[in-house]
């Protein structure tokens, strides 16, 4: 087993931050990932974690094209080493679809996520929670690409199925509900979106985790902002209908 040296420990500290440290410029960041690759191997968990941090930093700083290139390389390496069906490869293939979506390549994102969905159904079955999440991401991409009605249909079926699993599928159910709210809004089904959002707000109120000391109650703030927007859209739609009825 590869042992971490003191220098390796020091390098790893660079990647323990959510944001890229200001003292770590991009050439140094890439050099440190290369060092970990040499010292620990390309598939060591710490090397993979550092590479993931690098991609996350690029995305957070808006360099989505560079994040896409790195993710494409990583997926190609994983497929060559472990095959396309390996769990780590499947995760990175999903991440690659998200990278394509972030650079505006929705057609490529849909094609990539469709392939991942098909593989997850084949490997894990149609009712696995990971399969459901991946199907939800695909539906989200479809909605953003102008197929909101198709996305709503898919997500409604997924949401209903997820609810049958009860508490053990609660996180997945909530994730599906939020994605369905987004799709409903894109499909201009504002009243349906608002009704589901109120369910999500009730669920958020019942959570047991504490308020983040830096962000405050971020999730609830976001949900309330979304509710204000949806209420405005519902009101506007009702006003339109009343004018047409006169």
C-alpha positions as YAML, in Angstrom:
chain: A
units: angstrom
residues:
- id: 1
  name: UNK
  ca: [0.00, 0.00, 0.00]
- id: 2
  name: UNK
  ca: [1.28, 3.48, -0.88]
- id: 3
  name: UNK
  ca: [2.25, 5.48, 2.21]
- id: 4
  name: UNK
  ca: [1.74, 9.20, 2.54]
- id: 5
  name: UNK
  ca: [4.95, 11.11, 3.13]
- id: 6
  name: UNK
  ca: [5.04, 14.36, 5.15]
- id: 7
  name: UNK
  ca: [5.20, 16.27, 1.87]
- id: 8
  name: UNK
  ca: [2.19, 14.35, 0.56]
- id: 9
  name: UNK
  ca: [0.22, 15.33, 3.66]
- id: 10
  name: UNK
  ca: [1.21, 18.96, 3.11]
- id: 11
  name: UNK
  ca: [0.08, 18.87, -0.55]
- id: 12
  name: UNK
  ca: [-3.23, 17.25, 0.40]
- id: 13
  name: UNK
  ca: [-3.99, 20.14, 2.75]
- id: 14
  name: UNK
  ca: [-4.29, 22.38, -0.31]
- id: 15
  name: UNK
  ca: [-7.41, 20.51, -1.42]
- id: 16
  name: UNK
  ca: [-9.30, 20.56, 1.88]
- id: 17
  name: UNK
  ca: [-11.03, 23.85, 1.04]
- id: 18
  name: UNK
  ca: [-14.36, 24.40, -0.66]
- id: 19
  name: UNK
  ca: [-12.84, 27.35, -2.57]
- id: 20
  name: UNK
  ca: [-9.39, 27.50, -4.12]
- id: 21
  name: UNK
  ca: [-6.93, 29.07, -1.64]
- id: 22
  name: UNK
  ca: [-5.82, 32.49, -2.87]
- id: 23
  name: UNK
  ca: [-2.16, 31.54, -2.48]
- id: 24
  name: UNK
  ca: [-2.61, 28.53, -4.77]
- id: 25
  name: UNK
  ca: [-2.55, 29.72, -8.38]
- id: 26
  name: UNK
  ca: [-3.67, 27.42, -11.16]
- id: 27
  name: UNK
  ca: [-0.18, 26.23, -12.24]
- id: 28
  name: UNK
  ca: [0.56, 25.22, -8.63]
- id: 29
  name: UNK
  ca: [-2.81, 23.50, -8.27]
- id: 30
  name: UNK
  ca: [-2.24, 21.43, -11.41]
- id: 31
  name: UNK
  ca: [1.33, 20.66, -10.33]
- id: 32
  name: UNK
  ca: [0.14, 19.40, -6.96]
- id: 33
  name: UNK
  ca: [-2.41, 17.10, -8.57]
- id: 34
  name: UNK
  ca: [0.36, 15.78, -10.82]
- id: 35
  name: UNK
  ca: [2.55, 15.21, -7.73]
- id: 36
  name: UNK
  ca: [-0.19, 13.20, -6.00]
- id: 37
  name: UNK
  ca: [-0.71, 11.19, -9.18]
- id: 38
  name: UNK
  ca: [2.99, 10.27, -9.23]
- id: 39
  name: UNK
  ca: [3.30, 9.62, -5.49]
- id: 40
  name: UNK
  ca: [0.04, 7.86, -4.72]
- id: 41
  name: UNK
  ca: [-1.11, 6.65, -8.12]
- id: 42
  name: UNK
  ca: [-3.91, 7.91, -10.37]
- id: 43
  name: UNK
  ca: [-6.63, 5.87, -8.64]
- id: 44
  name: UNK
  ca: [-5.72, 6.51, -5.03]
- id: 45
  name: UNK
  ca: [-8.71, 8.05, -3.17]
- id: 46
  name: UNK
  ca: [-6.67, 11.14, -2.24]
- id: 47
  name: UNK
  ca: [-5.60, 11.68, -5.85]
- id: 48
  name: UNK
  ca: [-9.17, 11.33, -7.06]
- id: 49
  name: UNK
  ca: [-10.39, 13.72, -4.35]
- id: 50
  name: UNK
  ca: [-7.79, 16.32, -5.35]
- id: 51
  name: UNK
  ca: [-8.76, 16.02, -9.01]
- id: 52
  name: UNK
  ca: [-12.42, 16.46, -8.08]
- id: 53
  name: UNK
  ca: [-11.55, 19.56, -6.04]
- id: 54
  name: UNK
  ca: [-9.73, 21.00, -9.03]
- id: 55
  name: UNK
  ca: [-12.77, 20.53, -11.26]
- id: 56
  name: UNK
  ca: [-15.06, 22.00, -8.57]
- id: 57
  name: UNK
  ca: [-12.82, 25.07, -8.21]
- id: 58
  name: UNK
  ca: [-12.84, 25.64, -11.96]
- id: 59
  name: UNK
  ca: [-16.64, 25.44, -12.02]
- id: 60
  name: UNK
  ca: [-17.02, 27.76, -9.03]
- id: 61
  name: UNK
  ca: [-14.76, 30.31, -10.71]
- id: 62
  name: UNK
  ca: [-16.72, 30.08, -13.95]
- id: 63
  name: UNK
  ca: [-14.16, 28.28, -16.11]
- id: 64
  name: UNK
  ca: [-16.62, 25.60, -17.18]
- id: 65
  name: UNK
  ca: [-14.75, 24.84, -20.41]
- id: 66
  name: UNK
  ca: [-11.61, 23.86, -18.47]
- id: 67
  name: UNK
  ca: [-13.70, 21.82, -16.03]
- id: 68
  name: UNK
  ca: [-15.25, 20.02, -19.01]
- id: 69
  name: UNK
  ca: [-11.84, 19.19, -20.51]
- id: 70
  name: UNK
  ca: [-10.55, 17.77, -17.23]
- id: 71
  name: UNK
  ca: [-13.70, 15.72, -16.70]
- id: 72
  name: UNK
  ca: [-13.57, 14.36, -20.24]
- id: 73
  name: UNK
  ca: [-10.00, 13.22, -19.62]
- id: 74
  name: UNK
  ca: [-10.92, 11.63, -16.30]
- id: 75
  name: UNK
  ca: [-13.87, 9.75, -17.80]
- id: 76
  name: UNK
  ca: [-11.70, 8.45, -20.65]
- id: 77
  name: UNK
  ca: [-9.08, 7.27, -18.13]
- id: 78
  name: UNK
  ca: [-11.70, 5.57, -15.95]
- id: 79
  name: UNK
  ca: [-13.28, 3.77, -18.92]
- id: 80
  name: UNK
  ca: [-9.86, 2.59, -20.11]
- id: 81
  name: UNK
  ca: [-8.91, 1.32, -16.63]
- id: 82
  name: UNK
  ca: [-12.18, 0.02, -15.18]
- id: 83
  name: UNK
  ca: [-14.79, 0.02, -17.94]
- id: 84
  name: UNK
  ca: [-17.87, 2.17, -18.48]
- id: 85
  name: UNK
  ca: [-20.02, 0.23, -15.97]
- id: 86
  name: UNK
  ca: [-17.77, 0.71, -12.93]
- id: 87
  name: UNK
  ca: [-19.55, 2.70, -10.17]
- id: 88
  name: UNK
  ca: [-16.88, 5.43, -10.17]
- id: 89
  name: UNK
  ca: [-17.07, 5.68, -13.95]
- id: 90
  name: UNK
  ca: [-20.85, 6.03, -13.86]
- id: 91
  name: UNK
  ca: [-20.57, 8.84, -11.31]
- id: 92
  name: UNK
  ca: [-18.04, 10.68, -13.46]
- id: 93
  name: UNK
  ca: [-20.08, 10.13, -16.61]
- id: 94
  name: UNK
  ca: [-22.98, 11.87, -14.86]
- id: 95
  name: UNK
  ca: [-20.61, 14.65, -13.82]
- id: 96
  name: UNK
  ca: [-19.47, 14.96, -17.44]
- id: 97
  name: UNK
  ca: [-23.08, 15.45, -18.56]
- id: 98
  name: UNK
  ca: [-23.44, 18.25, -15.99]
- id: 99
  name: UNK
  ca: [-20.22, 19.85, -17.28]
- id: 100
  name: UNK
  ca: [-21.64, 19.82, -20.81]
- id: 101
  name: UNK
  ca: [-24.82, 21.40, -19.55]
- id: 102
  name: UNK
  ca: [-22.81, 24.18, -17.86]
- id: 103
  name: UNK
  ca: [-21.06, 25.10, -21.12]
- id: 104
  name: UNK
  ca: [-24.45, 25.23, -22.87]
- id: 105
  name: UNK
  ca: [-24.22, 21.91, -24.70]
- id: 106
  name: UNK
  ca: [-27.65, 20.64, -23.64]
- id: 107
  name: UNK
  ca: [-27.88, 18.18, -26.53]
- id: 108
  name: UNK
  ca: [-24.59, 16.62, -25.45]
- id: 109
  name: UNK
  ca: [-25.69, 16.64, -21.81]
- id: 110
  name: UNK
  ca: [-28.96, 14.88, -22.70]
- id: 111
  name: UNK
  ca: [-27.18, 12.27, -24.81]
- id: 112
  name: UNK
  ca: [-24.63, 11.59, -22.06]
- id: 113
  name: UNK
  ca: [-27.19, 11.38, -19.25]
- id: 114
  name: UNK
  ca: [-29.50, 9.20, -21.37]
- id: 115
  name: UNK
  ca: [-26.68, 6.68, -21.73]
- id: 116
  name: UNK
  ca: [-26.02, 6.75, -17.98]
- id: 117
  name: UNK
  ca: [-29.73, 6.23, -17.23]
- id: 118
  name: UNK
  ca: [-29.87, 3.23, -19.56]
- id: 119
  name: UNK
  ca: [-26.79, 1.70, -17.92]
- id: 120
  name: UNK
  ca: [-28.09, 2.30, -14.40]
- id: 121
  name: UNK
  ca: [-31.43, 0.68, -15.25]
- id: 122
  name: UNK
  ca: [-29.55, -2.30, -16.72]
- id: 123
  name: UNK
  ca: [-27.17, -2.63, -13.76]
- id: 124
  name: UNK
  ca: [-29.29, -1.53, -10.78]
- id: 125
  name: UNK
  ca: [-32.89, -1.80, -11.94]
- id: 126
  name: UNK
  ca: [-35.51, 0.89, -12.59]
- id: 127
  name: UNK
  ca: [-36.42, 1.42, -8.91]
- id: 128
  name: UNK
  ca: [-32.96, 2.04, -7.48]
- id: 129
  name: UNK
  ca: [-32.65, 5.47, -5.83]
- id: 130
  name: UNK
  ca: [-29.54, 6.31, -7.87]
- id: 131
  name: UNK
  ca: [-31.40, 5.39, -11.05]
- id: 132
  name: UNK
  ca: [-34.25, 7.70, -10.03]
- id: 133
  name: UNK
  ca: [-31.87, 10.60, -9.34]
- id: 134
  name: UNK
  ca: [-30.16, 10.13, -12.70]
- id: 135
  name: UNK
  ca: [-33.52, 10.00, -14.47]
- id: 136
  name: UNK
  ca: [-34.46, 13.23, -12.70]
- id: 137
  name: UNK
  ca: [-31.30, 14.94, -13.95]
- id: 138
  name: UNK
  ca: [-32.09, 13.82, -17.47]
- id: 139
  name: UNK
  ca: [-35.62, 15.22, -17.13]
- id: 140
  name: UNK
  ca: [-34.20, 18.52, -15.87]
- id: 141
  name: UNK
  ca: [-31.97, 18.77, -18.96]
- id: 142
  name: UNK
  ca: [-34.97, 18.04, -21.18]
- id: 143
  name: UNK
  ca: [-36.97, 20.80, -19.48]
- id: 144
  name: UNK
  ca: [-34.14, 23.28, -19.91]
- id: 145
  name: UNK
  ca: [-33.86, 22.26, -23.56]
- id: 146
  name: UNK
  ca: [-37.50, 23.12, -24.28]
- id: 147
  name: UNK
  ca: [-39.15, 19.74, -23.59]
- id: 148
  name: UNK
  ca: [-40.76, 20.84, -20.31]
- id: 149
  name: UNK
  ca: [-43.98, 18.86, -20.84]
- id: 150
  name: UNK
  ca: [-42.01, 15.65, -21.41]
- id: 151
  name: UNK
  ca: [-39.91, 16.41, -18.33]
- id: 152
  name: UNK
  ca: [-43.01, 17.00, -16.17]
- id: 153
  name: UNK
  ca: [-44.47, 13.66, -17.25]
- id: 154
  name: UNK
  ca: [-41.29, 11.78, -16.42]
- id: 155
  name: UNK
  ca: [-40.75, 13.52, -13.10]
- id: 156
  name: UNK
  ca: [-44.37, 13.11, -12.00]
- id: 157
  name: UNK
  ca: [-44.09, 9.35, -12.50]
- id: 158
  name: UNK
  ca: [-40.72, 9.22, -10.70]
- id: 159
  name: UNK
  ca: [-42.00, 11.30, -7.80]
- id: 160
  name: UNK
  ca: [-45.06, 9.09, -7.33]
- id: 161
  name: UNK
  ca: [-42.91, 5.94, -7.46]
- id: 162
  name: UNK
  ca: [-40.39, 7.34, -4.99]
- id: 163
  name: UNK
  ca: [-43.12, 8.14, -2.47]
- id: 164
  name: UNK
  ca: [-44.10, 4.47, -2.28]
- id: 165
  name: UNK
  ca: [-40.75, 3.70, -0.63]
- id: 166
  name: UNK
  ca: [-41.57, 5.88, 2.38]
- id: 167
  name: UNK
  ca: [-39.00, 7.31, 4.79]
- id: 168
  name: UNK
  ca: [-36.07, 5.28, 3.46]
- id: 169
  name: UNK
  ca: [-36.34, 7.17, 0.16]
- id: 170
  name: UNK
  ca: [-37.07, 10.56, 1.75]
- id: 171
  name: UNK
  ca: [-33.96, 12.37, 0.48]
- id: 172
  name: UNK
  ca: [-34.51, 11.13, -3.06]
- id: 173
  name: UNK
  ca: [-38.19, 12.05, -2.88]
- id: 174
  name: UNK
  ca: [-37.37, 15.60, -1.81]
- id: 175
  name: UNK
  ca: [-34.76, 15.93, -4.54]
- id: 176
  name: UNK
  ca: [-37.30, 14.72, -7.13]
- id: 177
  name: UNK
  ca: [-39.91, 17.13, -5.79]
- id: 178
  name: UNK
  ca: [-37.56, 20.09, -6.19]
- id: 179
  name: UNK
  ca: [-36.67, 19.07, -9.74]
- id: 180
  name: UNK
  ca: [-40.35, 18.62, -10.56]
- id: 181
  name: UNK
  ca: [-41.09, 22.12, -9.21]
- id: 182
  name: UNK
  ca: [-38.49, 23.54, -11.59]
- id: 183
  name: UNK
  ca: [-39.93, 21.60, -14.54]
- id: 184
  name: UNK
  ca: [-43.48, 22.67, -13.71]
- id: 185
  name: UNK
  ca: [-42.41, 26.30, -13.63]
- id: 186
  name: UNK
  ca: [-40.67, 25.93, -17.00]
- id: 187
  name: UNK
  ca: [-43.88, 24.36, -18.32]
- id: 188
  name: UNK
  ca: [-45.86, 27.33, -16.93]
- id: 189
  name: UNK
  ca: [-47.79, 25.08, -14.54]
- id: 190
  name: UNK
  ca: [-47.39, 27.68, -11.82]
- id: 191
  name: UNK
  ca: [-50.21, 26.62, -9.50]
- id: 192
  name: UNK
  ca: [-49.06, 22.99, -9.47]
- id: 193
  name: UNK
  ca: [-45.48, 24.14, -8.82]
- id: 194
  name: UNK
  ca: [-46.64, 26.35, -5.95]
- id: 195
  name: UNK
  ca: [-48.61, 23.51, -4.32]
- id: 196
  name: UNK
  ca: [-45.56, 21.22, -4.43]
- id: 197
  name: UNK
  ca: [-43.32, 24.00, -3.17]
- id: 198
  name: UNK
  ca: [-45.52, 24.42, -0.10]
- id: 199
  name: UNK
  ca: [-45.06, 20.69, 0.58]
- id: 200
  name: UNK
  ca: [-41.29, 21.15, 0.32]
- id: 201
  name: UNK
  ca: [-41.36, 24.14, 2.67]
- id: 202
  name: UNK
  ca: [-43.25, 22.04, 5.23]
- id: 203
  name: UNK
  ca: [-40.65, 19.27, 4.85]
- id: 204
  name: UNK
  ca: [-37.82, 21.77, 5.28]
- id: 205
  name: UNK
  ca: [-39.39, 23.09, 8.49]
- id: 206
  name: UNK
  ca: [-39.33, 19.56, 9.93]
- id: 207
  name: UNK
  ca: [-35.62, 18.94, 9.32]
- id: 208
  name: UNK
  ca: [-33.49, 18.30, 12.40]
- id: 209
  name: UNK
  ca: [-30.19, 19.83, 11.31]
- id: 210
  name: UNK
  ca: [-29.16, 23.22, 12.65]
- id: 211
  name: UNK
  ca: [-28.82, 26.56, 10.93]
- id: 212
  name: UNK
  ca: [-25.45, 27.13, 9.29]
- id: 213
  name: UNK
  ca: [-23.52, 29.75, 11.26]
- id: 214
  name: UNK
  ca: [-22.21, 31.39, 8.07]
- id: 215
  name: UNK
  ca: [-25.12, 30.98, 5.65]
- id: 216
  name: UNK
  ca: [-28.04, 31.06, 8.07]
- id: 217
  name: UNK
  ca: [-31.13, 29.12, 7.05]
- id: 218
  name: UNK
  ca: [-30.06, 29.12, 3.41]
- id: 219
  name: UNK
  ca: [-32.41, 26.40, 2.16]
- id: 220
  name: UNK
  ca: [-35.50, 28.03, 3.64]
- id: 221
  name: UNK
  ca: [-34.46, 31.43, 2.33]
- id: 222
  name: UNK
  ca: [-34.10, 29.99, -1.17]
- id: 223
  name: UNK
  ca: [-37.50, 28.25, -0.94]
- id: 224
  name: UNK
  ca: [-39.23, 31.42, 0.24]
- id: 225
  name: UNK
  ca: [-37.67, 33.43, -2.58]
- id: 226
  name: UNK
  ca: [-38.92, 30.83, -5.05]
- id: 227
  name: UNK
  ca: [-42.37, 30.97, -3.46]
- id: 228
  name: UNK
  ca: [-42.53, 34.75, -3.86]
- id: 229
  name: UNK
  ca: [-41.73, 34.36, -7.55]
- id: 230
  name: UNK
  ca: [-44.30, 31.61, -8.07]
- id: 231
  name: UNK
  ca: [-47.02, 33.53, -6.22]
- id: 232
  name: UNK
  ca: [-46.34, 36.47, -8.55]
- id: 233
  name: UNK
  ca: [-46.64, 34.25, -11.61]
- id: 234
  name: UNK
  ca: [-49.85, 32.60, -10.35]
- id: 235
  name: UNK
  ca: [-51.35, 36.03, -9.71]
- id: 236
  name: UNK
  ca: [-50.36, 37.25, -13.16]
- id: 237
  name: UNK
  ca: [-51.83, 34.16, -14.87]
- id: 238
  name: UNK
  ca: [-55.11, 34.51, -12.98]
- id: 239
  name: UNK
  ca: [-55.31, 38.17, -13.99]
- id: 240
  name: UNK
  ca: [-54.82, 37.20, -17.65]
- id: 241
  name: UNK
  ca: [-57.62, 34.65, -17.45]
- id: 242
  name: UNK
  ca: [-59.96, 37.21, -15.86]
- id: 243
  name: UNK
  ca: [-59.25, 39.74, -18.63]
- id: 244
  name: UNK
  ca: [-59.93, 37.11, -21.30]
- id: 245
  name: UNK
  ca: [-63.21, 36.15, -19.61]
- id: 246
  name: UNK
  ca: [-64.57, 39.72, -19.74]
...
